[in-house]
Tab-separated table of C-alpha atoms and ligand atoms in Angstrom:
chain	number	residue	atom	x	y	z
Y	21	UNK	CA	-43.606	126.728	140.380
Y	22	UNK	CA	-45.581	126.293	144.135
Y	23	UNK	CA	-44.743	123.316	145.707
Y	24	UNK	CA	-48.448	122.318	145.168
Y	25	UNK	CA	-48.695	122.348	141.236
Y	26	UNK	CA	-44.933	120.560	141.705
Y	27	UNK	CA	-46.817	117.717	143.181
Y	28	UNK	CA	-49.971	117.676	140.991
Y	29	UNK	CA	-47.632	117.239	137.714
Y	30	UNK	CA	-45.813	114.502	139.856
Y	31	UNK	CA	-48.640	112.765	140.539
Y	32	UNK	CA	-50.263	113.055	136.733
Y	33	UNK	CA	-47.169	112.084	135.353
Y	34	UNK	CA	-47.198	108.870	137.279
Y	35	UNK	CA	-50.714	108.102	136.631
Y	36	UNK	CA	-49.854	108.645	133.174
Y	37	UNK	CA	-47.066	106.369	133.389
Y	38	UNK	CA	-49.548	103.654	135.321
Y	39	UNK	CA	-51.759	103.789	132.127
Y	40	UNK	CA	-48.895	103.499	129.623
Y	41	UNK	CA	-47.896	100.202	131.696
Y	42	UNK	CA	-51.144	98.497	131.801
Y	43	UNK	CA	-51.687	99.705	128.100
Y	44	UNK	CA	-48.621	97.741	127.050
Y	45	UNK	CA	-49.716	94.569	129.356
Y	46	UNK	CA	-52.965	94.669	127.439
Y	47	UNK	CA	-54.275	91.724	125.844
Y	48	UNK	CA	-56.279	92.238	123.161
Y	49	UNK	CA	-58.551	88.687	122.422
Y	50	UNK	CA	-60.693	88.726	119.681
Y	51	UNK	CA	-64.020	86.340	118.786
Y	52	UNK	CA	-67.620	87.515	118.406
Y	53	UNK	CA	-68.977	85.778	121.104
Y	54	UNK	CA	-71.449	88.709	122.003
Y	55	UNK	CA	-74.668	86.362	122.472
Y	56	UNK	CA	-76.178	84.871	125.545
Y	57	UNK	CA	-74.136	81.482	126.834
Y	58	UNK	CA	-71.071	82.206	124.712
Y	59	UNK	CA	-70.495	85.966	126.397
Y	60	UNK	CA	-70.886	84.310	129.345
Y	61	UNK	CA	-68.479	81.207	128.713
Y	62	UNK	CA	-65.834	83.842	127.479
Y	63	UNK	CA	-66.588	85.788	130.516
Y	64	UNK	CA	-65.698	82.684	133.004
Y	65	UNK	CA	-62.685	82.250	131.002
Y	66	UNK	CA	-61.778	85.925	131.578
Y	67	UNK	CA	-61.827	85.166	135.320
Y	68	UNK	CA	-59.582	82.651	135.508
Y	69	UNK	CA	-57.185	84.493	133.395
Y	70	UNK	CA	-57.334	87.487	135.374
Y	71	UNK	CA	-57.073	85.689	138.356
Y	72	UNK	CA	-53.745	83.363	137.140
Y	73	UNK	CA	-52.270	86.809	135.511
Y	74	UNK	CA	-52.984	90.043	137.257
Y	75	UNK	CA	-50.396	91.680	135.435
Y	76	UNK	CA	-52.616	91.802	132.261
Y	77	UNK	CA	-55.332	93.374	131.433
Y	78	UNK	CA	-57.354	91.613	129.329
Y	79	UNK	CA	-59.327	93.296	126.485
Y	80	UNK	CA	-62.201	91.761	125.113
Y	81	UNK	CA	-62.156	92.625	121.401
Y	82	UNK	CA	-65.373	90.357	120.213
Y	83	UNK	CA	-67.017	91.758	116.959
Y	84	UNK	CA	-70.859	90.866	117.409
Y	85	UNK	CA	-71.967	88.175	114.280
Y	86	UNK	CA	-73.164	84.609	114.495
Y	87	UNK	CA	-69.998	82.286	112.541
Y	88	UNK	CA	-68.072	85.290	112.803
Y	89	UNK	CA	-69.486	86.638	109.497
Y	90	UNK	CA	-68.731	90.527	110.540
Y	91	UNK	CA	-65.888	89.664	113.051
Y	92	UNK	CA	-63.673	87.933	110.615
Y	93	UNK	CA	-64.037	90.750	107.971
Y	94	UNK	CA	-62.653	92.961	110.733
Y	95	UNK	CA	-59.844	90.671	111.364
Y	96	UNK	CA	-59.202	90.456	107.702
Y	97	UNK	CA	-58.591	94.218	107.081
Y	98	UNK	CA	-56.372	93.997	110.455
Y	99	UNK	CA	-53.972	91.415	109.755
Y	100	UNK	CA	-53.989	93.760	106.502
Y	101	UNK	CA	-52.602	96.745	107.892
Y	102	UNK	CA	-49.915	94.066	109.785
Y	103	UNK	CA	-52.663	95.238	113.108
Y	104	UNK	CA	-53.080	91.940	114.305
Y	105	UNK	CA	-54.770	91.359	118.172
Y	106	UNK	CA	-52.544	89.303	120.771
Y	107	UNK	CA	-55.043	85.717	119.864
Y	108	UNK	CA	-58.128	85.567	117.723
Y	109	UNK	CA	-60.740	82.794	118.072
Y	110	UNK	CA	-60.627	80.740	114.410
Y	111	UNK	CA	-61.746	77.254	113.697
Y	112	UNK	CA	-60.033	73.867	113.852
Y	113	UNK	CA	-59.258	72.626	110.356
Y	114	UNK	CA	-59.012	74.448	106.622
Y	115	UNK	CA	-60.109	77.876	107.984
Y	116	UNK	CA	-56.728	77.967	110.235
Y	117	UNK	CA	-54.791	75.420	107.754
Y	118	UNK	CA	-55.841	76.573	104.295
Y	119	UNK	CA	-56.106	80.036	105.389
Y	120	UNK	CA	-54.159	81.681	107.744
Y	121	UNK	CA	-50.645	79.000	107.845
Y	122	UNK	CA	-51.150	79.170	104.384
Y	123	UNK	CA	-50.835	82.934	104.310
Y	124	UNK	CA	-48.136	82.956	107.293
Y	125	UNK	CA	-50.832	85.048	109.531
Y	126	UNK	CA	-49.779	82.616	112.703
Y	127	UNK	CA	-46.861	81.128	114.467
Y	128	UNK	CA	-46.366	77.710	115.485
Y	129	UNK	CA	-47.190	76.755	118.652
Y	130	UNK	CA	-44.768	73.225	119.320
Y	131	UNK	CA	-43.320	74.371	122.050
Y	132	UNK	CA	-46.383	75.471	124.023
Y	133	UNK	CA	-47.486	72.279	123.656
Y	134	UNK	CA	-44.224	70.110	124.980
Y	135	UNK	CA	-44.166	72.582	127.881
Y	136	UNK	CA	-47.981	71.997	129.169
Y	137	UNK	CA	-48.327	68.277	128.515
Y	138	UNK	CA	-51.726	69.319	125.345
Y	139	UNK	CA	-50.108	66.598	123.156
Y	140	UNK	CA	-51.939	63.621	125.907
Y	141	UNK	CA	-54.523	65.217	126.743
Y	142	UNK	CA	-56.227	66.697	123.074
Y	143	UNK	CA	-57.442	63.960	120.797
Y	144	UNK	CA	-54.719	63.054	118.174
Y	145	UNK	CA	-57.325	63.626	114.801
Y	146	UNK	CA	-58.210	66.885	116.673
Y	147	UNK	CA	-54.337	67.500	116.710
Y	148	UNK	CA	-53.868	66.634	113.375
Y	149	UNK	CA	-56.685	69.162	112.443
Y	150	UNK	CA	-54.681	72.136	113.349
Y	151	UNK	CA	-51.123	70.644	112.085
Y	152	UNK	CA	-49.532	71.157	109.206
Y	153	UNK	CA	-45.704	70.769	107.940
Y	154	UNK	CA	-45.152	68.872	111.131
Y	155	UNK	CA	-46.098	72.035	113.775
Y	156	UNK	CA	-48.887	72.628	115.530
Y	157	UNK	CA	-51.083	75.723	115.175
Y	158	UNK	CA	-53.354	76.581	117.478
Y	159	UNK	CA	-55.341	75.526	120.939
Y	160	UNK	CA	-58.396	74.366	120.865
Y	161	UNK	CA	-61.168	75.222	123.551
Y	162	UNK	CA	-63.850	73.258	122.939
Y	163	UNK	CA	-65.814	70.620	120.591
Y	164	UNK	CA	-69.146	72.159	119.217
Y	165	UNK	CA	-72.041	69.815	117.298
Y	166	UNK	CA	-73.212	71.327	114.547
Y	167	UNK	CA	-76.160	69.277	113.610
Y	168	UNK	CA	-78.794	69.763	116.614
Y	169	UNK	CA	-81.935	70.536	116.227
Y	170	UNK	CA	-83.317	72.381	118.873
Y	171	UNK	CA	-87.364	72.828	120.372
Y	172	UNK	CA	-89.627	73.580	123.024
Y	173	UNK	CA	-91.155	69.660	124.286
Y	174	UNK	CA	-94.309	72.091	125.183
Y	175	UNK	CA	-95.150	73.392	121.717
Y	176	UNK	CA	-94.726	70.097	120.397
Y	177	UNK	CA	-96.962	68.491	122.351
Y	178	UNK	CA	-99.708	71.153	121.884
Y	179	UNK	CA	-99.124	70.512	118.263
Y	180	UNK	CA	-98.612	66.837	118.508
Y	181	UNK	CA	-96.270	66.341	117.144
Y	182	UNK	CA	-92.793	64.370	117.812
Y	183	UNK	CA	-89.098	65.512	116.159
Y	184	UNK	CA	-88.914	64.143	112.727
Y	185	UNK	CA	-85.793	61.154	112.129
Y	186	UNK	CA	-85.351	61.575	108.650
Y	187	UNK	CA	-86.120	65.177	106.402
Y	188	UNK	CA	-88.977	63.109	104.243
Y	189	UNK	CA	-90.400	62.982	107.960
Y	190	UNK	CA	-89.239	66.340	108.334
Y	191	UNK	CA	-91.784	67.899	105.696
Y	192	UNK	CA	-94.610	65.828	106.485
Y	193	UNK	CA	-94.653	66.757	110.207
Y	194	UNK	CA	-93.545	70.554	109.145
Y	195	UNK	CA	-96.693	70.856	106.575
Y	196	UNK	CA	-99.053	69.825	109.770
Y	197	UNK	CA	-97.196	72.443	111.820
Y	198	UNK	CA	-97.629	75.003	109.245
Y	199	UNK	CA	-101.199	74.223	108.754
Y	200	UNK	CA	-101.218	74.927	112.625
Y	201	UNK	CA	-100.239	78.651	112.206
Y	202	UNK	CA	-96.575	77.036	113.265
Y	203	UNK	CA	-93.453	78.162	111.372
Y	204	UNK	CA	-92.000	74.848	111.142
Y	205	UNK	CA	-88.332	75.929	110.820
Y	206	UNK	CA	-87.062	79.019	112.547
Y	207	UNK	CA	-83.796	80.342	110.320
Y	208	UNK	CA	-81.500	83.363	110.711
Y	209	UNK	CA	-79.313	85.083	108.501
Y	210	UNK	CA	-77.256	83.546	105.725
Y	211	UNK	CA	-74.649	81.612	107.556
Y	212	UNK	CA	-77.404	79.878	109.388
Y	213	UNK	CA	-78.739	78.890	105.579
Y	214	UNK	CA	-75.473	77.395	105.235
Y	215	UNK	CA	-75.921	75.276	108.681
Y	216	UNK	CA	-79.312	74.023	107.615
Y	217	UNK	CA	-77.647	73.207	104.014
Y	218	UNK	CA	-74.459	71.564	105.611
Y	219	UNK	CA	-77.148	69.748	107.772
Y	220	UNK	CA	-79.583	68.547	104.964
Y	221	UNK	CA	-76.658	67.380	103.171
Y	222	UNK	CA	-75.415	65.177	106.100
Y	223	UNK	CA	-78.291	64.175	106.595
Y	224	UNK	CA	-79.127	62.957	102.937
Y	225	UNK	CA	-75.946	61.806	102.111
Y	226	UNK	CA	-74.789	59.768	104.504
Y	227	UNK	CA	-71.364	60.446	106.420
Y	228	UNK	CA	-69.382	58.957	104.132
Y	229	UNK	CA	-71.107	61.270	101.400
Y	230	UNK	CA	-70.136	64.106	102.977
Y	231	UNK	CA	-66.984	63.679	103.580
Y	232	UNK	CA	-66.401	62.271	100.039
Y	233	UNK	CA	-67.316	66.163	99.295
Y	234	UNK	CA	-64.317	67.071	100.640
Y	235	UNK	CA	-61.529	65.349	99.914
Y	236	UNK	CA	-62.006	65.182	95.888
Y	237	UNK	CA	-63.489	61.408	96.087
Y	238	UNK	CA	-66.809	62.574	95.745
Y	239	UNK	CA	-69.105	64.145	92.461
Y	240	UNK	CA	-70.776	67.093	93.222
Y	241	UNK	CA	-72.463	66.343	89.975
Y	242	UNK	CA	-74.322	63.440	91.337
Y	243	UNK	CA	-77.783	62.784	91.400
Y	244	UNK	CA	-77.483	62.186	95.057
Y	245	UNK	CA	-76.208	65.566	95.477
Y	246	UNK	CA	-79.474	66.579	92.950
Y	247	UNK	CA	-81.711	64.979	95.361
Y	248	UNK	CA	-80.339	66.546	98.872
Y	249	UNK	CA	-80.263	69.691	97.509
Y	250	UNK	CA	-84.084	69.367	96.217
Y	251	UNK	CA	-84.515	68.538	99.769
Y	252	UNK	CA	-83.178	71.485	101.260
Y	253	UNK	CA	-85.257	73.632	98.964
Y	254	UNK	CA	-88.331	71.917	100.130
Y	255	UNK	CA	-87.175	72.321	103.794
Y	256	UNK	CA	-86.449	76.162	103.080
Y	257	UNK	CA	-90.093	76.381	101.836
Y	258	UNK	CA	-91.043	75.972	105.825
Y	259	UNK	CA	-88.356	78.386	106.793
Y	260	UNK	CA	-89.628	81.868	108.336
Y	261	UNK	CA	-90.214	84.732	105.801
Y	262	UNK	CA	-87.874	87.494	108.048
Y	263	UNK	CA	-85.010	85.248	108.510
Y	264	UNK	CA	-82.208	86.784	106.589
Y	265	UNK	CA	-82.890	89.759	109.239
Y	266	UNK	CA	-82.285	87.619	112.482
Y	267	UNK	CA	-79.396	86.493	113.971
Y	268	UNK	CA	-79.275	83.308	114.832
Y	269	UNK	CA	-80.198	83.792	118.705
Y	270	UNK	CA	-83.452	85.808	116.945
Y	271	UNK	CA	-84.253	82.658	115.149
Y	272	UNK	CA	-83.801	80.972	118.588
Y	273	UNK	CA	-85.935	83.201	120.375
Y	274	UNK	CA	-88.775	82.254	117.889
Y	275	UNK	CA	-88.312	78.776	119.079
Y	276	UNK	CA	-88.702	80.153	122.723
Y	277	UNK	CA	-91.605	82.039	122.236
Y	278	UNK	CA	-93.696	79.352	120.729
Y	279	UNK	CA	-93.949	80.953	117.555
Y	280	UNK	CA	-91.477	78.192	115.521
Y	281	UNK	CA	-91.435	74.443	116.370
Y	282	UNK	CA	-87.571	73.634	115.479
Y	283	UNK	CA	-84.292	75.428	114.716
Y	284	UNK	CA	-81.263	73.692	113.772
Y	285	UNK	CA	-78.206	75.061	115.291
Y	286	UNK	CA	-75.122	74.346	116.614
Y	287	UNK	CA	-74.953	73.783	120.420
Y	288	UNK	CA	-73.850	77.212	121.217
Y	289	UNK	CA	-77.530	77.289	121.392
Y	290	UNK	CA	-77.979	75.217	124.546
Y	291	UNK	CA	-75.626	77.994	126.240
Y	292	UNK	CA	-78.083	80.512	124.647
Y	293	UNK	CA	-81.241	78.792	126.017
Y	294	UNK	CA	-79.878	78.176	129.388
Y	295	UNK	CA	-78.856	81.581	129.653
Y	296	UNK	CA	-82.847	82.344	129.413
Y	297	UNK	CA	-83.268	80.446	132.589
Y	298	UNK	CA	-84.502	77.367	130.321
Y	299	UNK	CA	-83.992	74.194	131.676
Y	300	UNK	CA	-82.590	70.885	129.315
Y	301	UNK	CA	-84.821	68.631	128.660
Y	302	UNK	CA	-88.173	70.524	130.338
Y	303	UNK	CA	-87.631	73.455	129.220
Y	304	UNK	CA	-86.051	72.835	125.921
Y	305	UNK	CA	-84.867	69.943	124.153
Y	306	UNK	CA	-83.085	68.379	120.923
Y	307	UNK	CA	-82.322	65.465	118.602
Y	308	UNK	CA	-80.190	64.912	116.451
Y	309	UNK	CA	-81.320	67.097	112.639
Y	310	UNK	CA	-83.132	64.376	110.741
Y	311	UNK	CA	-81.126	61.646	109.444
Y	312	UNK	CA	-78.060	62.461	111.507
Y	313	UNK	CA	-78.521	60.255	114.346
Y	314	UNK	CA	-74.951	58.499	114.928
Y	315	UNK	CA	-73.287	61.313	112.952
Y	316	UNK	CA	-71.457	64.137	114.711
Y	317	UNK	CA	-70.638	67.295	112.444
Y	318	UNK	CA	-67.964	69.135	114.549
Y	319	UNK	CA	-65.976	72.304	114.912
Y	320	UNK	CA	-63.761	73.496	117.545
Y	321	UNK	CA	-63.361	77.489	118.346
Y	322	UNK	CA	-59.676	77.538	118.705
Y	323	UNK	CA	-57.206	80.332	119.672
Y	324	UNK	CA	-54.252	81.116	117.829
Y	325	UNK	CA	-50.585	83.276	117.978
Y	326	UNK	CA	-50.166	85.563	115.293
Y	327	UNK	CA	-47.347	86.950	113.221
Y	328	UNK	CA	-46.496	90.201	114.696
Y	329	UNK	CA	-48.972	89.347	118.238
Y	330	UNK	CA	-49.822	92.514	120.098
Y	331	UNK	CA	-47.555	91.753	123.734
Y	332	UNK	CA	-47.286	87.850	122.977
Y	333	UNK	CA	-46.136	86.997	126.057
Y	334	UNK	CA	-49.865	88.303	127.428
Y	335	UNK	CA	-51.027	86.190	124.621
Y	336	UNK	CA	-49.211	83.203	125.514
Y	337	UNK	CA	-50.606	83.550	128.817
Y	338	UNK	CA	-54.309	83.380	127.602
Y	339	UNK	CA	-53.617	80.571	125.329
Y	340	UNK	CA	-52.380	78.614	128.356
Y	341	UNK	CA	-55.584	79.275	130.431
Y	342	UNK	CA	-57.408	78.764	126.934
Y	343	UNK	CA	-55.442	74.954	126.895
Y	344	UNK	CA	-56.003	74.096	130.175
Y	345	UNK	CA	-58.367	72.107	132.194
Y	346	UNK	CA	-59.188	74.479	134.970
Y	347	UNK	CA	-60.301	77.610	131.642
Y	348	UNK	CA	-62.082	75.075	129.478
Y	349	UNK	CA	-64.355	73.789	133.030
Y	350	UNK	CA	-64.869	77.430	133.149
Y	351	UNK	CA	-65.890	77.990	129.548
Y	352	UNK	CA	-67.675	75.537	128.274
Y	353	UNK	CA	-70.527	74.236	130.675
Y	354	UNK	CA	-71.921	77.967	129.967
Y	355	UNK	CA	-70.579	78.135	126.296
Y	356	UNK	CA	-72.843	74.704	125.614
Y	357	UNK	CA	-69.121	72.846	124.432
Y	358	UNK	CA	-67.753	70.104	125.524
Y	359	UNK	CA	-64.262	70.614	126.665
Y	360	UNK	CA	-61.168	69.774	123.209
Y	361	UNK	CA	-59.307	68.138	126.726
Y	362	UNK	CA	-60.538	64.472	127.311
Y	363	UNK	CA	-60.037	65.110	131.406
Y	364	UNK	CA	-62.403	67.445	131.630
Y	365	UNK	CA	-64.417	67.259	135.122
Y	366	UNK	CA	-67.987	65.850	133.982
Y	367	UNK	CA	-69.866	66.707	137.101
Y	368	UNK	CA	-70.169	70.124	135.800
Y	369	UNK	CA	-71.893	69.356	132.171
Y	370	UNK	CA	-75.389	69.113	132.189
Y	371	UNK	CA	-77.617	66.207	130.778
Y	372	UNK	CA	-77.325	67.652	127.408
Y	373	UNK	CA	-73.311	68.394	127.355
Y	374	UNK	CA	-72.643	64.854	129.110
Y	375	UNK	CA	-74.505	63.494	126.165
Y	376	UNK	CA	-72.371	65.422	123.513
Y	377	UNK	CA	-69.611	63.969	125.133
Y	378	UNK	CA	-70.564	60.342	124.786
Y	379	UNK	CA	-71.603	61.184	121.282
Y	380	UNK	CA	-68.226	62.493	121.149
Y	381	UNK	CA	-66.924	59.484	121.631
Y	382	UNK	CA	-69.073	57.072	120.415
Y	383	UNK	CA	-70.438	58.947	116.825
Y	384	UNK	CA	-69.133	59.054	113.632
Y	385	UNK	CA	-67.270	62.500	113.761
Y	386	UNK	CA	-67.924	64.695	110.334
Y	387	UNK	CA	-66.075	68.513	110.102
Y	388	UNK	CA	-68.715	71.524	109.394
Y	389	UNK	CA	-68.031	73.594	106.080
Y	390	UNK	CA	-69.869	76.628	107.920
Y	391	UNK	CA	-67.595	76.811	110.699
Y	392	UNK	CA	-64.419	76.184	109.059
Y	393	UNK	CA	-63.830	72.651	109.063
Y	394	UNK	CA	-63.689	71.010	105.575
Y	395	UNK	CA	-62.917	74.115	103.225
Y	396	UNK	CA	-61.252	76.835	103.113
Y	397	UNK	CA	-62.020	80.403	103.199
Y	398	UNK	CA	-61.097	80.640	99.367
Y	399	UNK	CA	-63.652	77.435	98.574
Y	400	UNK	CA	-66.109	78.418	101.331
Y	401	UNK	CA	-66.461	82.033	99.849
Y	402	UNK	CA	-67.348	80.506	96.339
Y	403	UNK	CA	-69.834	78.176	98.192
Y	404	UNK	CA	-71.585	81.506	100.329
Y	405	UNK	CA	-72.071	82.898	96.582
Y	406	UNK	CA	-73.503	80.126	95.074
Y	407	UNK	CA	-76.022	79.417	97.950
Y	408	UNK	CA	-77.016	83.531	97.901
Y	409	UNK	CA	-78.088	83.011	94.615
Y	410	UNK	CA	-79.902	80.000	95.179
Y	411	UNK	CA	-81.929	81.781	98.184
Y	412	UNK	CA	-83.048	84.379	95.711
Y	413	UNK	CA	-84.311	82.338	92.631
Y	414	UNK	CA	-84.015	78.505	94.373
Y	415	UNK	CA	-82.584	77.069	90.757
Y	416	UNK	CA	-81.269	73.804	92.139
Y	417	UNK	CA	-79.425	72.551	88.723
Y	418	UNK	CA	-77.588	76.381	88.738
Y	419	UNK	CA	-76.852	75.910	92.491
Y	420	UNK	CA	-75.464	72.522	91.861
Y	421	UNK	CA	-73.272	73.505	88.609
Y	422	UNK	CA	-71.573	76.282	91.047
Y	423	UNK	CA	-71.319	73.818	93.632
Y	424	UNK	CA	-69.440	72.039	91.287
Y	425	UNK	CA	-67.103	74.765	89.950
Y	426	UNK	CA	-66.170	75.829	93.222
Y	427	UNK	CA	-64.759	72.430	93.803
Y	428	UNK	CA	-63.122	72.598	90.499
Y	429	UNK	CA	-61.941	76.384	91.005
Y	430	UNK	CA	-61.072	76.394	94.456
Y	431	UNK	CA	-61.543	73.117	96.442
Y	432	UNK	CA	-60.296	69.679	96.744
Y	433	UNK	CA	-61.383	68.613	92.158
Y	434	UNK	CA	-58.722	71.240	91.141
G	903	GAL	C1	-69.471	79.494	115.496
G	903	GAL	C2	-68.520	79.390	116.655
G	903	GAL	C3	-69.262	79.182	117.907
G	903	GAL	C4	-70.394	80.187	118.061
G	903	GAL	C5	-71.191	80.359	116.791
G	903	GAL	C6	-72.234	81.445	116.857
G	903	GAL	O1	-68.779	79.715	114.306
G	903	GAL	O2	-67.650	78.331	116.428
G	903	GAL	O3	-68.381	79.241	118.987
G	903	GAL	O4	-69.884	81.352	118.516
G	903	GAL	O5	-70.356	80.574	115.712
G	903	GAL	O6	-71.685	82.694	116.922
């Protein structure tokens, strides 16, 4: 062999041994934050990984899918085949609880937080969210509001009108809308049904109400439940006739163009809008969705360690950065969250994300059922059924018997 092909093999075998190296220092993060704002916030989170642990490479596994709809299949038939990524991004409360501890998918995560100081610094009911059997279970990035509804002050005012308080205001202002060529509501695909319902419900029942749902004190058979749930057929009625094609940044984007008054949203969708160049306040606003006012309905993305973790010390390493204060200042001024830390550095949140965080503080705090608070996957599942039927032929007594049985089959009446 000539001296020259001699070197050439050399010199591919090391490459080759370069790319096995970096291959097994990969770490493999998976979400579906693919949209405008939260892309971004993961991005800025990226960077301070990268720039804390050069000797990873990070790989950004995120499955496109508002709620995590398609990502979270994908995970599913992972963690099936024992294929899980180094962290996935879940959901404080009975998603992680009820779901994945409950099906020994994740480690506990006690010692992470003794060694960097998370047990002063994340609030104790958010702590006790993602706790169960006396370990902790995963580290929360943020604190999103659920119950926001979102508009453009200039279409309003061309319209005149001004964001309804309650959802009997609600249809009144959304029939003059409509009879102004307006699409009152602007709605995406079905998760984002299930936001508007989680919404309508809050908003009808009360916070106590709601949360009575959930922990087997309260009758789904009620008439109060009757009556919130003839409500959200009504508001449906002002809902856009494509929406179970858009994703929820579509449904946004019909906000932005003028074409719909109001979507209701989580605040993800502040990152989205900002991401458009849109200024808070001028160029978009929000209130609170009608009758929620002093009521915050939370979630909080958090990222978890699981069984069998593809290089877990990589992942350890990103669920550090993902824990601390220096990755969620990064992440969640562009994400449109307001840091799960109570030290984060205010001076870079905006008007709208400085108000979230006296809300925060200040609100009555309720848990989302979309995003993984209240139930889990089992009951949630039953729930998506039910309210796919009841977008087809809008029976409200059928959608309130399954209601019902899905507490009774899966839920917190069993
Ligand atoms: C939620 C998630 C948010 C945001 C949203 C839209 O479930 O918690 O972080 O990504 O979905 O995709």
């Amino acid at each position: 062999m000539s001296k020259r092909f001699l070197m050439a093999g050399m010199a591919l075998a090391l490459t080759l041994a370069a790319c096995t190296a970096s291959g097994g220092n990969k770490v493999e993060v998976f979400s579906w934050w693919t949209a405008g704002g939260e892309a971004d916030g993961l991005a800025a989170m990226v960077k301070v990984f990268e720039a804390k642990y050069p000797q990873y490479t990070f790989e950004n596994a995120a499955v496109a899918g508002g709620a995590g709809t398609n990502a979270r299949a994908v995970l599913a038939t992972r963690l099936s085949q024992n294929d899980p990524p180094s962290s996935w991004q879940g959901h404080a409360g009975q998603e992680l609880i009820g779901t994945y501890v409950a099906a020994d998918k994740i480690q506990p995560l006690d010692s992470l937080y003794d060694s960097e100081g998370w047990k002063s610094v994340m609030p104790a009911g958010l702590i006790d969210l993602i706790s169960q059997g006396g370990h902790i279970w995963s580290v929360p990035v943020n604190i999103h509001r659920a119950n926001v509804m979102w508009y453009v002050p200039a279409t309003l005012t061309a319209a005149g009108v001004t964001p309804p308080k309650t959802w009997a205001e609600f249809l009144t202002t959304a029939a003059t809308l409509k009879s102004k060529g307006i699409t009152p509501l602007a709605m995406g695909e079905q998760w984002t049904s299930m936001h508007l319902f989680e919404t309508v419900m809050i908003g009808s029942l009360g916070a106590d109400g709601w949360k009575a749902l959930w922990d087997g004190t309260g009758d789904w058979t009620s008439s109060d439940v009757t009556d919130a749930l003839n409500t959200f057929k009504q508001v449906l009625s002002y809902t856009n006739a494509d929406s179970s094609t858009l994703a929820w940044d579509k449904a946004a984007d019909l906000v932005i163009s003028g074409d719909a008054a109001f979507t209701i949203m989580g605040d993800w969708a502040e990152g989205y809008f900002k991401s458009k160049n849109m200024e808070p306040k001028t160029g978009f606003a929000w209130a609170p969705a009608p009758g929620t006012d002093g009521i915050f309905d939370f979630l909080s993305d958090s990222f978890v360690l699981p069984v069998n973790a593809k290089n877990p010390d990589g992942a350890t390493a990103w669920l550090k950065v993902a824990g601390s204060k220096e990755g969620q200042d990064a992440f969640n001024p562009l994400k449109g969250s307001i840091p799960a830390r109570s030290d984060g550095d205010r001076s870079l949140y905006d008007v709208y994300l400085t108000s979230a965080m006296d809300d925060w503080k200040s609100d009555t705090v309720v848990g989302s059922l979309t995003h993984g608070v209240v139930a889990n996957d089992a009951w949630k599942a039953k729930i998506d059924t039910a309210l796919g039927l009841f977008l087809a032929d809008k029976d409200v007594a059928a959608f309130q018997t399954a209601l019902a049985a899905a507490c009774t089959s899966d839920g917190a009446c069993k």
